[in-house]
Backbone as a printed PyTorch tensor [residue, N CA C, xyz], in Angstrom:
tensor([[[-27.4100,  -2.3070, -37.1390],
         [-27.8170,  -2.8690, -35.8650],
         [-29.2550,  -2.4380, -35.5990]],

        [[-30.0710,  -3.3910, -35.2030],
         [-31.4590,  -3.0700, -34.8900],
         [-31.6240,  -2.7390, -33.4090]],

        [[-32.8220,  -2.3310, -33.0510],
         [-33.0930,  -1.9170, -31.6720],
         [-32.9220,  -3.0650, -30.6820]],

        [[-33.3740,  -4.2440, -31.0660],
         [-33.3050,  -5.3720, -30.1390],
         [-31.8550,  -5.7750, -29.8520]],

        [[-30.9980,  -5.6980, -30.8610],
         [-29.5830,  -6.0200, -30.6390],
         [-28.9610,  -5.0170, -29.6740]],

        [[-29.2900,  -3.7400, -29.8590],
         [-28.7740,  -2.7090, -28.9500],
         [-29.2550,  -2.9520, -27.5260]],

        [[-30.5170,  -3.3620, -27.3740],
         [-31.0320,  -3.6760, -26.0390],
         [-30.3400,  -4.9120, -25.4520]],

        [[-30.0680,  -5.9060, -26.2900],
         [-29.3750,  -7.1130, -25.8110],
         [-27.9720,  -6.7940, -25.3180]],

        [[-27.2780,  -5.9210, -26.0460],
         [-25.9240,  -5.5410, -25.6360],
         [-25.9750,  -4.7970, -24.3030]],

        [[-26.8960,  -3.8500, -24.1820],
         [-27.0470,  -3.0990, -22.9310],
         [-27.4340,  -4.0030, -21.7710]],

        [[-28.3390,  -4.9370, -22.0290],
         [-28.7850,  -5.8480, -20.9730],
         [-27.6490,  -6.7630, -20.5100]],

        [[-26.8200,  -7.2030, -21.4450],
         [-25.7020,  -8.0590, -21.0440],
         [-24.7310,  -7.2850, -20.1530]],

        [[-24.5150,  -6.0140, -20.4720],
         [-23.6230,  -5.1850, -19.6470],
         [-24.2340,  -4.9280, -18.2730]],

        [[-25.5480,  -4.6920, -18.2160],
         [-26.2000,  -4.4740, -16.9210],
         [-26.0630,  -5.7060, -16.0280]],

        [[-26.2370,  -6.8560, -16.6000],
         [-26.1230,  -8.0920, -15.8290],
         [-24.6980,  -8.2780, -15.2970]],

        [[-23.7080,  -8.0360, -16.1430],
         [-22.3130,  -8.1810, -15.7180],
         [-21.9510,  -7.1560, -14.6460]],

        [[-22.4050,  -5.9170, -14.8200],
         [-22.1100,  -4.8660, -13.8340],
         [-22.7940,  -5.1640, -12.5000]],

        [[-24.0050,  -5.7120, -12.5530],
         [-24.7080,  -6.0690, -11.3190],
         [-23.9420,  -7.1560, -10.5610]],

        [[-23.4490,  -8.1520, -11.2830],
         [-22.6440,  -9.1980, -10.6540],
         [-21.3910,  -8.6000, -10.0260]],

        [[-20.7600,  -7.6820, -10.7410],
         [-19.5540,  -7.0220, -10.2220],
         [-19.8700,  -6.2400,  -8.9460]],

        [[-20.9930,  -5.5160,  -8.9330],
         [-21.3890,  -4.7710,  -7.7310],
         [-21.6300,  -5.7070,  -6.5520]],

        [[-22.2520,  -6.8550,  -6.8170],
         [-22.4960,  -7.8310,  -5.7530],
         [-21.1910,  -8.3650,  -5.1700]],

        [[-20.2270,  -8.6430,  -6.0220],
         [-18.9380,  -9.1670,  -5.5530],
         [-18.1900,  -8.1080,  -4.7550]],

        [[-18.2080,  -6.8630,  -5.2420],
         [-17.5350,  -5.7810,  -4.5110],
         [-18.1950,  -5.5740,  -3.1560]],

        [[-19.5080,  -5.6170,  -3.1150],
         [-20.2350,  -5.4800,  -1.8410],
         [-19.8770,  -6.6090,  -0.8830]],

        [[-19.7210,  -7.8170,  -1.4210],
         [-19.3320,  -8.9560,  -0.6030],
         [-17.9260,  -8.7360,  -0.0230]],

        [[-17.0280,  -8.1970,  -0.8530],
         [-15.6760,  -7.9110,  -0.3610],
         [-15.7110,  -6.8900,   0.7680]],

        [[-16.4920,  -5.8380,   0.5970],
         [-16.5910,  -4.8060,   1.6320],
         [-17.1960,  -5.3540,   2.9130]],

        [[-18.2210,  -6.1860,   2.7710],
         [-18.8820,  -6.7430,   3.9500],
         [-17.9640,  -7.6920,   4.7260]],

        [[-17.0200,  -8.3010,   4.0420],
         [-16.1440,  -9.2860,   4.6880],
         [-14.7270,  -8.7820,   4.9120]],

        [[-14.5360,  -7.4720,   4.9160],
         [-13.1950,  -6.8970,   5.0600],
         [-12.5370,  -7.2700,   6.3890]],

        [[-13.3080,  -7.5850,   7.3960],
         [-12.7560,  -7.9410,   8.7160],
         [-13.0700,  -9.3820,   9.1070]],

        [[-13.4780, -10.2050,   8.1540],
         [-13.8400, -11.5880,   8.4580],
         [-12.5850, -12.4430,   8.5980]],

        [[-12.3980, -12.9820,   9.7830],
         [-11.2050, -13.7820,  10.0670],
         [-11.4670, -15.2800,  10.0070]],

        [[-12.7440, -15.6660,   9.9790],
         [-13.0750, -17.0860,   9.9790],
         [-14.2490, -17.3300,   9.0420]],

        [[-14.0620, -18.2270,   8.0740],
         [-15.1190, -18.5760,   7.1360],
         [-15.5010, -20.0420,   7.3170]],

        [[-16.5190, -20.4640,   6.6310],
         [-16.9620, -21.8600,   6.7120],
         [-15.8620, -22.8000,   6.2250]],

        [[-15.1580, -22.3730,   5.1630],
         [-14.0780, -23.1930,   4.6210],
         [-12.8090, -23.1580,   5.4580]],

        [[-12.7840, -22.3130,   6.4700],
         [-11.6050, -22.1760,   7.3160],
         [-10.7250, -21.0300,   6.8560]],

        [[-10.1710, -20.3300,   7.7850],
         [ -9.2930, -19.2130,   7.4750],
         [-10.0550, -17.9390,   7.1530]],

        [[ -9.3190, -16.8690,   6.9200],
         [ -9.9460, -15.5810,   6.6130],
         [-10.6250, -15.5780,   5.2410]],

        [[-11.5040, -14.6330,   5.0620],
         [-12.1850, -14.4370,   3.7750],
         [-11.1520, -14.0890,   2.7080]],

        [[-11.3310, -14.6050,   1.5160],
         [-10.4770, -14.2660,   0.3710],
         [-11.2270, -13.2980,  -0.5370]],

        [[-10.5840, -12.1860,  -0.8550],
         [-11.1590, -11.1930,  -1.7620],
         [-11.4680, -11.8520,  -3.1000]],

        [[-12.5720, -11.4350,  -3.7190],
         [-12.9680, -11.9730,  -5.0230],
         [-12.9750, -10.8530,  -6.0510]],

        [[-12.7970, -11.2270,  -7.3020],
         [-12.8330, -10.2760,  -8.4090],
         [-13.5840, -10.9080,  -9.5740]],

        [[-14.2110, -10.0610, -10.3830],
         [-14.9860, -10.5150, -11.5350],
         [-14.1290, -10.3720, -12.7900]],

        [[-14.1260, -11.4230, -13.6040],
         [-13.4480, -11.3870, -14.8970],
         [-14.5370, -11.3660, -15.9570]],

        [[-14.5260, -10.3060, -16.7730],
         [-15.5360, -10.1710, -17.8250],
         [-14.9120, -10.4540, -19.1780]],

        [[-15.7500, -10.8910, -20.1180],
         [-15.2790, -11.1940, -21.4690],
         [-16.3480, -10.7950, -22.4770]],

        [[-15.9060, -10.5310, -23.6860],
         [-16.8420, -10.2330, -24.7670],
         [-17.5700, -11.5130, -25.1500]],

        [[-18.8100, -11.3570, -25.5750],
         [-19.6040, -12.5190, -25.9600],
         [-20.4930, -12.1640, -27.1450]],

        [[-20.9070, -13.1740, -27.8510],
         [-21.8130, -12.9860, -28.9810],
         [-23.1760, -12.5420, -28.4700]],

        [[-23.8340, -11.7000, -29.2570],
         [-25.1720, -11.2770, -28.8600],
         [-26.2450, -12.0210, -29.6260]],

        [[-25.9140, -12.5440, -30.7700],
         [-26.9000, -13.2190, -31.6070],
         [-26.6150, -14.7060, -31.6930]],

        [[-27.6610, -15.4380, -32.0720],
         [-27.4540, -16.8650, -32.2910],
         [-26.7440, -17.0680, -33.6380]],

        [[-26.1470, -18.2330, -33.8610],
         [-25.3500, -18.4400, -35.0750],
         [-26.1290, -18.2430, -36.3790]],

        [[-27.3990, -18.5850, -36.4170],
         [-28.1710, -18.4330, -37.6550],
         [-28.3250, -16.9700, -38.0490]],

        [[-28.5680, -16.1100, -37.0750],
         [-28.8020, -14.7060, -37.4020],
         [-27.5510, -14.0190, -37.9410]],

        [[-26.3720, -14.6060, -37.7240],
         [-25.1350, -14.0280, -38.2720],
         [-25.1880, -13.9670, -39.7910]],

        [[-25.8320, -14.9300, -40.4040],
         [-25.9040, -14.9720, -41.8660],
         [-26.8320, -13.8960, -42.4230]],

        [[-27.6670, -13.3570, -41.5840],
         [-28.6330, -12.3530, -42.0340],
         [-28.1470, -10.9250, -41.7510]],

        [[-26.9590, -10.7680, -41.2430],
         [-26.4660,  -9.4510, -40.8500],
         [-25.5560,  -8.8590, -41.9140]],

        [[-25.4070,  -7.5440, -41.8180],
         [-24.4360,  -6.8750, -42.6790],
         [-23.0420,  -7.0500, -42.0860]],

        [[-22.0310,  -6.6330, -42.8240],
         [-20.6470,  -6.7790, -42.3560],
         [-20.4010,  -5.9790, -41.0830]],

        [[-21.0360,  -4.8280, -40.9250],
         [-20.8340,  -4.0130, -39.7300],
         [-21.4390,  -4.6430, -38.4900]],

        [[-22.5590,  -5.3240, -38.6560],
         [-23.2450,  -5.9290, -37.5140],
         [-22.5650,  -7.1900, -36.9960]],

        [[-21.7170,  -7.8030, -37.7980],
         [-21.1020,  -9.0650, -37.3930],
         [-20.0870,  -8.9070, -36.2760]],

        [[-19.5910,  -7.7260, -36.0510],
         [-18.5660,  -7.5070, -35.0330],
         [-19.1420,  -7.0400, -33.6970]],

        [[-20.4370,  -6.9770, -33.5650],
         [-21.0550,  -6.5310, -32.3180],
         [-20.8840,  -7.5850, -31.2350]],

        [[-20.5470,  -7.1210, -30.0510],
         [-20.3490,  -8.0220, -28.9250],
         [-21.0220,  -7.4530, -27.6850]],

        [[-21.4850,  -8.3460, -26.8600],
         [-21.9830,  -7.9740, -25.5440],
         [-20.8960,  -8.3020, -24.5270]],

        [[-21.2780,  -8.3490, -23.2740],
         [-20.3150,  -8.6860, -22.2180],
         [-20.9550,  -9.7180, -21.3080]],

        [[-20.1050, -10.5740, -20.7650],
         [-20.5880, -11.5870, -19.8200],
         [-19.5370, -11.7730, -18.7340]],

        [[-19.9810, -12.3160, -17.6240],
         [-19.0540, -12.6490, -16.5480],
         [-18.4350, -13.9920, -16.9160]],

        [[-17.1400, -13.9820, -17.1620],
         [-16.4470, -15.2020, -17.5340],
         [-16.1310, -16.0450, -16.3020]],

        [[-15.7460, -15.3630, -15.2190],
         [-15.3500, -16.0990, -14.0330],
         [-15.3290, -15.1520, -12.8300]],

        [[-15.4550, -15.7280, -11.6700],
         [-15.2430, -14.9980, -10.4120],
         [-14.0440, -15.6680,  -9.7620]],

        [[-12.9660, -14.9050,  -9.6270],
         [-11.7060, -15.4770,  -9.1530],
         [-11.4020, -14.9990,  -7.7470]],

        [[-10.6730, -15.8280,  -7.0200],
         [-10.1990, -15.4660,  -5.6860],
         [ -8.8610, -14.7680,  -5.8270]],

        [[ -8.7130, -13.7000,  -5.0930],
         [ -7.4600, -12.9580,  -5.0880],
         [ -6.4730, -13.6840,  -4.1770]],

        [[ -5.2540, -13.8180,  -4.6130],
         [ -4.2530, -14.5470,  -3.8250],
         [ -3.3120, -13.6210,  -3.0630]],

        [[ -3.7680, -12.4290,  -2.7500],
         [ -2.9430, -11.5330,  -1.9450],
         [ -2.6970, -12.1740,  -0.5810]],

        [[ -1.5210, -11.9550,  -0.0230],
         [ -1.2850, -12.5020,   1.3290],
         [ -2.1660, -11.7850,   2.3510]],

        [[ -2.4990, -12.5040,   3.3910],
         [ -3.3360, -11.9280,   4.4440],
         [ -2.5630, -10.8650,   5.2160]],

        [[ -3.3090,  -9.8870,   5.7430],
         [ -2.7150,  -8.8870,   6.6420],
         [ -2.6350,  -9.5110,   8.0230]],

        [[ -1.5140,  -9.3590,   8.6790],
         [ -1.3890,  -9.8880,  10.0330],
         [ -1.3450,  -8.7310,  11.0160]],

        [[ -2.2640,  -8.7790,  11.9800],
         [ -2.3830,  -7.7230,  12.9880],
         [ -2.1680,  -8.3610,  14.3580]],

        [[ -1.3750,  -7.6880,  15.1720],
         [ -1.0940,  -8.2120,  16.5240],
         [ -2.2710,  -7.9010,  17.4410]],

        [[ -3.0430,  -8.9230,  17.7690],
         [ -4.1950,  -8.8330,  18.6760],
         [ -4.2250, -10.1050,  19.5240]],

        [[ -3.4230, -10.1680,  20.5590],
         [ -3.3230, -11.4170,  21.3330],
         [ -4.6270, -11.8660,  21.9870]],

        [[ -5.5700, -10.9670,  22.2480],
         [ -6.8270, -11.3510,  22.8960],
         [ -7.8960, -11.8250,  21.9200]],

        [[ -7.6630, -11.7500,  20.6430],
         [ -8.6420, -12.1360,  19.6260],
         [ -8.7790, -13.6590,  19.5930]],

        [[-10.0060, -14.1800,  19.4540],
         [-10.1820, -15.6430,  19.4480],
         [ -9.4880, -16.3470,  18.2760]],

        [[ -9.2070, -15.6410,  17.1920],
         [ -8.5510, -16.2590,  16.0390],
         [ -7.0560, -15.9780,  15.9850]],

        [[ -6.4810, -15.4840,  17.0900],
         [ -5.0460, -15.1890,  17.1190],
         [ -4.2510, -16.4930,  17.1470]],

        [[ -3.1090, -16.4750,  16.4590],
         [ -2.2370, -17.6600,  16.4860],
         [ -1.4130, -17.6650,  17.7770]],

        [[ -0.4870, -18.5850,  17.9000],
         [  0.3000, -18.7180,  19.1350],
         [  1.1780, -17.5050,  19.4150]],

        [[  1.4710, -16.6940,  18.3770],
         [  2.2730, -15.4770,  18.5530],
         [  1.4090, -14.2290,  18.7860]],

        [[  0.0720, -14.4060,  18.7760],
         [ -0.8280, -13.2820,  19.0170],
         [ -1.2420, -12.5320,  17.7590]],

        [[ -0.9330, -13.0600,  16.5940],
         [ -1.2880, -12.3890,  15.3410],
         [ -2.5880, -12.9620,  14.7660]],

        [[ -3.4120, -12.0540,  14.2420],
         [ -4.6690, -12.4340,  13.6010],
         [ -4.5300, -12.1380,  12.1160]],

        [[ -4.9410, -13.0980,  11.2940],
         [ -4.9030, -12.9010,   9.8410],
         [ -6.2310, -12.3090,   9.3760]],

        [[ -6.1270, -11.1660,   8.6890],
         [ -7.2890, -10.4940,   8.1100],
         [ -7.1660, -10.5140,   6.5900]],

        [[ -8.2930, -10.4660,   5.8870],
         [ -8.2120, -10.3780,   4.4280],
         [ -7.5190,  -9.0770,   4.0210]],

        [[ -6.7520,  -9.1230,   2.9420],
         [ -6.0840,  -7.9110,   2.4640],
         [ -7.0330,  -7.1740,   1.5240]],

        [[ -8.0630,  -6.5870,   2.1230],
         [ -9.0630,  -5.8310,   1.3650],
         [ -8.8800,  -4.3620,   1.6880]],

        [[ -8.5680,  -3.5880,   0.6600],
         [ -8.4090,  -2.1500,   0.7960],
         [ -9.7740,  -1.5100,   0.5380]],

        [[-10.3640,  -0.9460,   1.5690],
         [-11.7120,  -0.3920,   1.4660],
         [-11.7590,   0.7470,   0.4410]],

        [[-10.7230,   1.5550,   0.3730],
         [-10.6840,   2.6590,  -0.5940],
         [-10.6760,   2.1070,  -2.0210]],

        [[ -9.8770,   1.0720,  -2.2480],
         [ -9.8250,   0.4420,  -3.5700],
         [-11.1880,  -0.1400,  -3.9460]],

        [[-11.8160,  -0.8150,  -2.9970],
         [-13.1290,  -1.4200,  -3.2550],
         [-14.1870,  -0.3510,  -3.5320]],

        [[-14.1340,   0.7540,  -2.7940],
         [-15.1000,   1.8380,  -3.0340],
         [-14.8800,   2.4720,  -4.4080]],

        [[-13.6260,   2.6280,  -4.7990],
         [-13.3290,   3.1630,  -6.1340],
         [-13.8450,   2.2090,  -7.2120]],

        [[-13.6420,   0.9060,  -7.0050],
         [-14.1670,  -0.0880,  -7.9460],
         [-15.6920,  -0.0370,  -8.0020]],

        [[-16.3100,   0.1380,  -6.8440],
         [-17.7660,   0.2080,  -6.7880],
         [-18.2780,   1.4350,  -7.5260]],

        [[-17.6190,   2.5650,  -7.3400],
         [-18.0400,   3.7870,  -8.0350],
         [-17.8790,   3.6340,  -9.5480]],

        [[-16.7800,   3.0210,  -9.9820],
         [-16.5640,   2.7970, -11.4100],
         [-17.6370,   1.8810, -11.9810]],

        [[-17.9490,   0.8300, -11.2500],
         [-18.9810,  -0.1120, -11.6850],
         [-20.3490,   0.5600, -11.7380]],

        [[-20.6580,   1.3950, -10.7400],
         [-21.9360,   2.1070, -10.7360],
         [-22.0390,   3.0590, -11.9280]],

        [[-20.9480,   3.7240, -12.2510],
         [-20.9480,   4.6230, -13.4130],
         [-21.1660,   3.8460, -14.7040]],

        [[-20.5340,   2.6880, -14.8120],
         [-20.7470,   1.8400, -15.9810],
         [-22.1900,   1.3790, -16.0730]],

        [[-22.7630,   1.0210, -14.9310],
         [-24.1620,   0.6010, -14.8900],
         [-25.0730,   1.7470, -15.3360]],

        [[-24.8180,   2.9470, -14.7960],
         [-25.6190,   4.1170, -15.1680],
         [-25.4930,   4.4320, -16.6480]],

        [[-24.2920,   4.2940, -17.2060],
         [-24.0900,   4.5560, -18.6380],
         [-24.8940,   3.5640, -19.4740]],

        [[-24.9400,   2.3110, -19.0480],
         [-25.7090,   1.3200, -19.7930],
         [-27.2110,   1.5400, -19.6530]],

        [[-27.6510,   2.0050, -18.5020],
         [-29.0690,   2.3520, -18.3470],
         [-29.4110,   3.5070, -19.2830]],

        [[-28.5330,   4.4940, -19.3700],
         [-28.7520,   5.6250, -20.2820],
         [-28.8040,   5.1650, -21.7340]],

        [[-27.9450,   4.2150, -22.0770],
         [-27.9450,   3.6760, -23.4350],
         [-29.2720,   2.9890, -23.7410]],

        [[-29.7430,   2.1850, -22.8090],
         [-31.0150,   1.4910, -23.0130],
         [-32.1620,   2.4930, -23.1060]],

        [[-32.1250,   3.5320, -22.2770],
         [-33.1560,   4.5750, -22.3600],
         [-33.1270,   5.2740, -23.7180]],

        [[-31.9380,   5.5260, -24.2450],
         [-31.8180,   6.1700, -25.5580],
         [-32.3840,   5.2730, -26.6560]],

        [[-32.1140,   3.9830, -26.5720],
         [-32.6450,   3.0380, -27.5570],
         [-34.1670,   2.9980, -27.4790]],

        [[-34.7050,   2.9690, -26.2600],
         [-36.1660,   2.9780, -26.1010],
         [-36.7640,   4.2600, -26.6650]],

        [[-36.1080,   5.3780, -26.4460],
         [-36.5850,   6.6460, -26.9680],
         [-36.5790,   6.6460, -28.4990]],

        [[-35.5110,   6.1370, -29.0960],
         [-35.4490,   6.0460, -30.5670],
         [-36.5400,   5.1260, -31.0960]],

        [[-36.7770,   4.0350, -30.4110],
         [-37.8200,   3.0990, -30.8210],
         [-39.1890,   3.7810, -30.7910]],

        [[-39.4660,   4.5190, -29.6990],
         [-40.7420,   5.2390, -29.5880],
         [-40.8860,   6.2990, -30.6670]],

        [[-39.8020,   7.0060, -30.9840],
         [-39.8420,   8.0190, -32.0530],
         [-40.1050,   7.3530, -33.3900]],

        [[-39.5090,   6.1940, -33.6390],
         [-39.7480,   5.4740, -34.8830],
         [-41.2190,   5.0530, -34.9890]],

        [[-41.7910,   4.6360, -33.8620],
         [-43.2170,   4.2660, -33.8710],
         [-44.0900,   5.4820, -34.1750]],

        [[-43.7440,   6.6140, -33.5980],
         [-44.5090,   7.8440, -33.8610],
         [-44.4240,   8.2380, -35.3370]],

        [[-43.2410,   8.1180, -35.9210],
         [-43.0750,   8.4250, -37.3430],
         [-43.8960,   7.4690, -38.1780]],

        [[-43.9070,   6.2120, -37.8030],
         [-44.6720,   5.2160, -38.5300],
         [-46.1730,   5.4490, -38.4750]],

        [[-46.6510,   5.9800, -37.3700],
         [-48.0770,   6.2810, -37.2210],
         [-48.4620,   7.5190, -38.0240]],

        [[-47.4650,   8.4480, -38.1230],
         [-47.5790,   9.7600, -38.7070],
         [-48.4900,   9.9280, -39.8110]]])
């Protein structure tokens, strides 16, 4: 594996983790949203990631057997969670139904914060990986100048 492939893999992970952080932040921001443009309470979203090729098809023929199995990551889809809404008795709320219940998104703030921390750690690990690759590249240049 060359330096550029390692950077491509790290960059693909950074992009996917950033998307995941944005979705988690959106969930946290809308934890109490009872009315959306589409109608009804906000629906929690989740990111589905999948392995993806890092190289174009032609470069596969120029690789060794070990390099052919390298994969990056991409966001395959952003899905809506189908958890049932939480119903809270608030008869004075403008979005209360005829029985006085308000439907809130079933977003667990603790779960979302744990997901956010995990995603941030993954992002930091990929930044460290990219920094290590850059450091190796710089050392190789120094040796070459030597």
